[in-house]
mmCIF file of C-alpha atoms in Angstrom:
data_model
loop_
_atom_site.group_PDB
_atom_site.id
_atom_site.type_symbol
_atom_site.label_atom_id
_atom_site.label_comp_id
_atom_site.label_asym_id
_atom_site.label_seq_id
_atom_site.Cartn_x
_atom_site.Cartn_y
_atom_site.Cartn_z
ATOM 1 C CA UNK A 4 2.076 46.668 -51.432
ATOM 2 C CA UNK A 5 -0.687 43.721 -51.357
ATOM 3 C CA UNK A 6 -1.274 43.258 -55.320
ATOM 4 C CA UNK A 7 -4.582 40.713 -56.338
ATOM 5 C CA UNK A 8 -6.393 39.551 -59.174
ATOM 6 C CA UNK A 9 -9.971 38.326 -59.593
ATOM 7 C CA UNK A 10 -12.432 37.509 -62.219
ATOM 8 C CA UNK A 11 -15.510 35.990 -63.165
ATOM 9 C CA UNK A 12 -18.117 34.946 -65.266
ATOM 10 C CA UNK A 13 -21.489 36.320 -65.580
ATOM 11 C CA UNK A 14 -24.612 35.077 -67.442
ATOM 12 C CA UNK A 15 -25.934 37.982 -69.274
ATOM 13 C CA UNK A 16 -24.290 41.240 -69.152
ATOM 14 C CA UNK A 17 -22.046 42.745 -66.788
ATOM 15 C CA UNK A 18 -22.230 46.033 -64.551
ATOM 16 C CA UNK A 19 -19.094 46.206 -63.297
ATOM 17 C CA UNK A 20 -20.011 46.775 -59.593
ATOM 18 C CA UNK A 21 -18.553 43.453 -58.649
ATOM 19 C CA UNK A 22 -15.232 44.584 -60.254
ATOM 20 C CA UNK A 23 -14.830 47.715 -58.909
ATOM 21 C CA UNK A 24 -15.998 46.572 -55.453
ATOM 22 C CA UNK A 25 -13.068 44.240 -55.446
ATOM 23 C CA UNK A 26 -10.371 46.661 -56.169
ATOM 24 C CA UNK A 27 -11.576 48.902 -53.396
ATOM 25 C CA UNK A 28 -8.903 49.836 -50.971
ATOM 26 C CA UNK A 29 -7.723 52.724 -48.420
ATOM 27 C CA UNK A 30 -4.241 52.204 -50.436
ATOM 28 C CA UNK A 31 -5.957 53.064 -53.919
ATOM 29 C CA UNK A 32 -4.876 56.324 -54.745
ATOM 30 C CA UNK A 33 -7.263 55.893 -58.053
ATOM 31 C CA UNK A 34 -9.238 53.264 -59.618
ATOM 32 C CA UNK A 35 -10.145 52.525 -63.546
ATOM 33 C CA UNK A 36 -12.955 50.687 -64.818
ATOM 34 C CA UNK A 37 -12.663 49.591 -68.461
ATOM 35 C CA UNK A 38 -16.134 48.712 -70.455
ATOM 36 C CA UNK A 39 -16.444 47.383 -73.355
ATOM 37 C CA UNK A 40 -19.860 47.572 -74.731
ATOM 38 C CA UNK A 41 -22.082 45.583 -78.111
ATOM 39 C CA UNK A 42 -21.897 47.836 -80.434
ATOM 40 C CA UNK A 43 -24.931 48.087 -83.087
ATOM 41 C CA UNK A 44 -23.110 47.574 -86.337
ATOM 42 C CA UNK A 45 -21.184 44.071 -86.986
ATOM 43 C CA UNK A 46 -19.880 42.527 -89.359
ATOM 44 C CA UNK A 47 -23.067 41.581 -91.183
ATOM 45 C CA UNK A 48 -24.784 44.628 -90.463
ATOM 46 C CA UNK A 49 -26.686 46.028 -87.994
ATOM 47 C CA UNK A 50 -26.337 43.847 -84.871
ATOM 48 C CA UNK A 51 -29.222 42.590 -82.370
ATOM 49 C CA UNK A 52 -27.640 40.800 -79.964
ATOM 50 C CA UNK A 53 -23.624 39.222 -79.019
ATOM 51 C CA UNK A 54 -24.301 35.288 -78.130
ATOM 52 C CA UNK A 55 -21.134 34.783 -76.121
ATOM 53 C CA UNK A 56 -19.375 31.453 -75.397
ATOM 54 C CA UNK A 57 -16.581 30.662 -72.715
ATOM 55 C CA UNK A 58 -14.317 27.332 -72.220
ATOM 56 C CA UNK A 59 -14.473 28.598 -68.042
ATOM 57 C CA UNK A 60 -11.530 26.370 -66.562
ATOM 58 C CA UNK A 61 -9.117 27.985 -69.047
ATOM 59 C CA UNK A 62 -10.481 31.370 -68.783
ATOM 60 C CA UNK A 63 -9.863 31.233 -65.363
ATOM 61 C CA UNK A 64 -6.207 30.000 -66.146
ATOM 62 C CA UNK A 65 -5.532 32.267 -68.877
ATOM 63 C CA UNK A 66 -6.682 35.469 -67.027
ATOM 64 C CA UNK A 67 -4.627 35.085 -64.417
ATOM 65 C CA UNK A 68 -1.548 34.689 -66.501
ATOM 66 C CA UNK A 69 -2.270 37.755 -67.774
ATOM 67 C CA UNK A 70 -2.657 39.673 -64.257
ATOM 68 C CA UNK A 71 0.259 38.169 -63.299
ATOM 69 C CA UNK A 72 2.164 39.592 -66.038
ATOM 70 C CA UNK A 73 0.892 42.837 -65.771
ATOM 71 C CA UNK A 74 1.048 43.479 -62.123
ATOM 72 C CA UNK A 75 4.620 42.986 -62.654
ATOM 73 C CA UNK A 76 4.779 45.306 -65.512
ATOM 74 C CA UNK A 77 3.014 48.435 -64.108
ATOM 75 C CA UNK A 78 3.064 50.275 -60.929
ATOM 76 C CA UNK A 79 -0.957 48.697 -59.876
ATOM 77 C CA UNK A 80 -2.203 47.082 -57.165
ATOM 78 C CA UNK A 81 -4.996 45.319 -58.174
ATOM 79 C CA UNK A 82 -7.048 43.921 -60.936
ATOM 80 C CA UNK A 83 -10.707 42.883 -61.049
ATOM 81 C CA UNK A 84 -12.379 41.505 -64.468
ATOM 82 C CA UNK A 85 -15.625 40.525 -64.906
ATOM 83 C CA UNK A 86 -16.708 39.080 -68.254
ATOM 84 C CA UNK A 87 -20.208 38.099 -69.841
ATOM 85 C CA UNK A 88 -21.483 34.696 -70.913
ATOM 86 C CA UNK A 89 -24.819 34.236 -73.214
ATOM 87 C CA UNK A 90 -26.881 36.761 -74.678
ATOM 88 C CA UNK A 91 -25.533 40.781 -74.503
ATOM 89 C CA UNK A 92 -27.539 42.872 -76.527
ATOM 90 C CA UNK A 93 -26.830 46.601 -77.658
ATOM 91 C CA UNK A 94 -25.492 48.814 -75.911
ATOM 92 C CA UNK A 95 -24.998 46.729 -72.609
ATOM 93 C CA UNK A 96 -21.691 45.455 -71.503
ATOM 94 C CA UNK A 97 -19.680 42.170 -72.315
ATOM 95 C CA UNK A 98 -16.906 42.633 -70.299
ATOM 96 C CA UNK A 99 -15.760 45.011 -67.239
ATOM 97 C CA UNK A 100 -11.727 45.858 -66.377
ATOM 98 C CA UNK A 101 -11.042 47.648 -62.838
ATOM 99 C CA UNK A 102 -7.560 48.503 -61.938
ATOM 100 C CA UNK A 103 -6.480 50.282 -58.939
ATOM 101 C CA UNK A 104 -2.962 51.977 -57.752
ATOM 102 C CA UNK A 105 -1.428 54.207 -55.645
ATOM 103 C CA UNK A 106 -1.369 56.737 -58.353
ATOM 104 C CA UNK A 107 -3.019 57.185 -61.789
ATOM 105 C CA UNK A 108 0.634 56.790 -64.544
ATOM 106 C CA UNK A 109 -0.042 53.195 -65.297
ATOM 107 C CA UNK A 110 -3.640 52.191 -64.838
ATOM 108 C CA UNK A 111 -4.782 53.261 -68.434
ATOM 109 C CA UNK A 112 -1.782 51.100 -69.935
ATOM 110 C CA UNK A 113 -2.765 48.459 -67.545
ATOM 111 C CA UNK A 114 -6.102 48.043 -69.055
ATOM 112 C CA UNK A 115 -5.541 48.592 -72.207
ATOM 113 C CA UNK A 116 -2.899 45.504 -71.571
ATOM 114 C CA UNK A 117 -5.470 43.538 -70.238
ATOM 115 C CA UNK A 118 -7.926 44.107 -72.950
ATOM 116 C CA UNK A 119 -5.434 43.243 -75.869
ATOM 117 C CA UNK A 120 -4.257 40.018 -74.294
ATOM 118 C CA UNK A 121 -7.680 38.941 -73.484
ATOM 119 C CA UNK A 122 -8.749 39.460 -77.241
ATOM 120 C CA UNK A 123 -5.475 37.575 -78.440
ATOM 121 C CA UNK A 124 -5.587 34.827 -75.782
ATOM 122 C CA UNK A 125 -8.887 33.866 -73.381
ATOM 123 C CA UNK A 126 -10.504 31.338 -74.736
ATOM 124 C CA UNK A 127 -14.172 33.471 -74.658
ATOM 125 C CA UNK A 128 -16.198 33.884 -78.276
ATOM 126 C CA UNK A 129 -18.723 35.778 -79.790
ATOM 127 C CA UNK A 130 -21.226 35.586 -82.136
ATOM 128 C CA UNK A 131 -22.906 38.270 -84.003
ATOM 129 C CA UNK A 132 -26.168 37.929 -83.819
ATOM 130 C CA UNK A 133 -27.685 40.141 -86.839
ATOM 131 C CA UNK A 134 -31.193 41.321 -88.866
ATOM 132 C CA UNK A 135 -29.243 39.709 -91.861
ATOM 133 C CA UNK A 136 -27.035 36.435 -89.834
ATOM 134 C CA UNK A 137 -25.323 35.575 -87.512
ATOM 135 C CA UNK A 138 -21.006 34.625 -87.596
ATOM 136 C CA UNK A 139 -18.984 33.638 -84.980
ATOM 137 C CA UNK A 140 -16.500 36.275 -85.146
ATOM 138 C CA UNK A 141 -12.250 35.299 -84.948
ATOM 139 C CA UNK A 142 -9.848 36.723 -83.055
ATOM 140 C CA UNK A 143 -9.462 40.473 -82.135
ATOM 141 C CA UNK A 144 -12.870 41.345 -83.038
ATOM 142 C CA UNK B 4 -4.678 2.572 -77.652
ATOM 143 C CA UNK B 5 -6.776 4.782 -75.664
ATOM 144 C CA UNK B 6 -9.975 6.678 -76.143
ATOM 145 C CA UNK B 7 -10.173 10.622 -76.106
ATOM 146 C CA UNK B 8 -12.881 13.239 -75.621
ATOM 147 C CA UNK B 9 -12.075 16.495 -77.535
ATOM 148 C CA UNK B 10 -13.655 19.582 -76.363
ATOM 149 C CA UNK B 11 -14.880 22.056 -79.280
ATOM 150 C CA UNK B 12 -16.253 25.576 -78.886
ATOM 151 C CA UNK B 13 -18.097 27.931 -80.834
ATOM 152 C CA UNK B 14 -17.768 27.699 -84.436
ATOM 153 C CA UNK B 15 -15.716 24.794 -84.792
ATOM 154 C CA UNK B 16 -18.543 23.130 -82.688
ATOM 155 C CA UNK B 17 -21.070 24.327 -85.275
ATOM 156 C CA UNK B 18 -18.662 23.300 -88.273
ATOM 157 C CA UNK B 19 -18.898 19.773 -86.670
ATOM 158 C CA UNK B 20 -22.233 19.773 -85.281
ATOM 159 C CA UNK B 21 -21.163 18.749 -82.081
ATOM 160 C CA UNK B 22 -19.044 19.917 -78.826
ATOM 161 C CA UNK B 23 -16.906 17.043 -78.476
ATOM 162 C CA UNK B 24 -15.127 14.591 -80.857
ATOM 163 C CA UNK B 25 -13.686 11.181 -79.992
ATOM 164 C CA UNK B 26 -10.465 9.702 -81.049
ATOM 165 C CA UNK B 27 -8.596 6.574 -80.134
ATOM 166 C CA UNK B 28 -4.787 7.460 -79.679
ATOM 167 C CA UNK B 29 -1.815 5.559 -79.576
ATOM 168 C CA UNK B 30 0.135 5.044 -75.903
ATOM 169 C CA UNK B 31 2.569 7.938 -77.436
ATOM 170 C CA UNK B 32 0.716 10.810 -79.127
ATOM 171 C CA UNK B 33 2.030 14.466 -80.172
ATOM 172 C CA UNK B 34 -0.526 17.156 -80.361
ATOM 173 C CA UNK B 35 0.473 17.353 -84.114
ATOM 174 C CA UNK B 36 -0.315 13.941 -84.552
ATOM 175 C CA UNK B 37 -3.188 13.763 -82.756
ATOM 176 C CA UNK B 38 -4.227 16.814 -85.272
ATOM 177 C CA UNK B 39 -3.887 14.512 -87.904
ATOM 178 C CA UNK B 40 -6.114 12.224 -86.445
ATOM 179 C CA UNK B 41 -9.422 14.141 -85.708
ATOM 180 C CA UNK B 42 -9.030 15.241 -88.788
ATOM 181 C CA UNK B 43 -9.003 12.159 -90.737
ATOM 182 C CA UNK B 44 -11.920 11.038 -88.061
ATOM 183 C CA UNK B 45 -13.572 14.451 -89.137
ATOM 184 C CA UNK B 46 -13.399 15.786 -92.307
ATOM 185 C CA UNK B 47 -14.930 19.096 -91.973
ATOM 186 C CA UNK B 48 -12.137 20.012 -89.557
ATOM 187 C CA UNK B 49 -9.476 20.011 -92.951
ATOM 188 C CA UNK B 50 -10.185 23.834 -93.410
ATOM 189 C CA UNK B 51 -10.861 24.801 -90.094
ATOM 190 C CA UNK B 52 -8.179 27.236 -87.618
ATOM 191 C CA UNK B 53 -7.263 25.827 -84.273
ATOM 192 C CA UNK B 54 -5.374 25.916 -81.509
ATOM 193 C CA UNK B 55 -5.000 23.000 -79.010
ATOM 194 C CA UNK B 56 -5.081 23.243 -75.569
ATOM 195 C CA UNK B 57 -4.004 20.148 -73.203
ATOM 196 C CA UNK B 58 -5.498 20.731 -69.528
ATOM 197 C CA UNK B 59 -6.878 24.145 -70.005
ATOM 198 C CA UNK B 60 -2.686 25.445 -71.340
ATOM 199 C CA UNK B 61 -2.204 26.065 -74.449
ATOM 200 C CA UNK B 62 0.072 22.829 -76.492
ATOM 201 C CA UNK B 63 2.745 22.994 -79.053
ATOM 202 C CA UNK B 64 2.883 21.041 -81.804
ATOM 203 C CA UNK B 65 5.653 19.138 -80.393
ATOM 204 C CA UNK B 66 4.013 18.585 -76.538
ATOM 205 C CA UNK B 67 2.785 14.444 -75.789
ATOM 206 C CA UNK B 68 -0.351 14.151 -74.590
ATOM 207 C CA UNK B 69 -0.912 12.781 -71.089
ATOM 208 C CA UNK B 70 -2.547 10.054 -69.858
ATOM 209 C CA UNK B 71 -5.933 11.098 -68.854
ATOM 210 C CA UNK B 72 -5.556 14.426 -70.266
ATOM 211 C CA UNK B 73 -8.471 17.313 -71.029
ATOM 212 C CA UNK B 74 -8.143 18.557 -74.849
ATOM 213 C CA UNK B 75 -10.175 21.017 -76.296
ATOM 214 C CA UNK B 76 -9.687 22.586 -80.072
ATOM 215 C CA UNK B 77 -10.287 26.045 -79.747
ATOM 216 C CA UNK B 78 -11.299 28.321 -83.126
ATOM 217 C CA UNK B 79 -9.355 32.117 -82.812
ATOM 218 C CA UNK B 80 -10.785 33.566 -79.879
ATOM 219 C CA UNK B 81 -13.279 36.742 -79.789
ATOM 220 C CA UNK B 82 -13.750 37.751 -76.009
ATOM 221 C CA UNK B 83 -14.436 41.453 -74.848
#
């Protein structure tokens, strides 16, 4: 079973075509893609635009820690994340998961896996950018 | 004594209007201690929340920092 990991960043917002193209194998029995999109009420209101910020070299590092640990955990063979830097505005996408296996039991723990770690641990940031403000917001948001 | 670039990101880079901060360490340094200097170098970071990382890996408190080593202060983390 040939298990990977990729990622990258993207200026502006994702599509997730990248992702899913990279998973893409006759041995994929079923592939998930995960997006997670801006949202039009923050913090401060109602939001206009996500301003998002990235510290890239540890990113890199701290994304493939966390393939690592969950391609060992669950029964997937590969993992594919693409995430946004700068300006996202409503209703596009930050941030795209794809996970493919031989069969469909763990890929929706997988990225859900993914997703919490990279909100507890990736050094990426947003801010809100609002009619009323604009915050950077802290962790888990 | 040697000279050392801090990286800062997002609001902590606002909170000290700049990305980077400069310290002079001692030959030995802890990560705690060098805490203890950018703060006293900068103020507004008293009140701020942190985490160090030491060549893109996250540091304990406890960790010396390298020779020639990247640091960056990095505010809780918001990605996704």
């Amino acid at each position: 079973m040939q298990q990977s990991f990729q990622m990258r960043l993207v200026d502006g917002p994702v599509n997730g075509h990248w992702a899913q193209e990279s998973i893409a194998g006759p041995d994929a029995g079923c592939t998930l893609v995960f997006f997670g999109t801006v949202r039009d009420s923050g913090h401060l209101g109602e939001v206009v635009h996500l301003d998002y910020q990235a510290y890239p070299e540890m990113v890199e590092k701290e994304f493939a820690k966390i393939a690592s640990e969950v391609l060992q955990a669950f029964e997937i063979l590969r993992i594919a994340i693409e995430h946004a830097v700068g300006r996202v505005a409503v209703g596009e996408c930050s941030v795209a998961v794809a996970i493919a296996a031989q069969h469909r039991k763990d890929v929706f723990a997988a990225a859900d896996k993914v997703m919490a770690e990279l909100k507890t641990r990736v050094p990426l940031w947003k801010k809100e950018v609002c009619v009323d403000g604009s915050e950077w917001r802290g962790q888990g948001s | 004594m040697s000279h050392l670039r801090i990286l800062l990101f997002a609001g902590l880079a606002e909170t000290c209007g700049s990305t980077f901060l400069e310290v002079e360490l001692p030959s030995v340094c802890t990560v705690a201690e060098l805490e203890l200097l950018a703060i006293t170098a900068n103020p507004r970071l008293h009140h701020a929340t942190f985490r160090v990382a030491v060549n893109s890996v996250y540091a304990d408190a406890t960790d010396l920092i390298p020779e020639d080593a990247e640091v960056a202060f990095l505010p809780p983390v918001s990605g996704g």
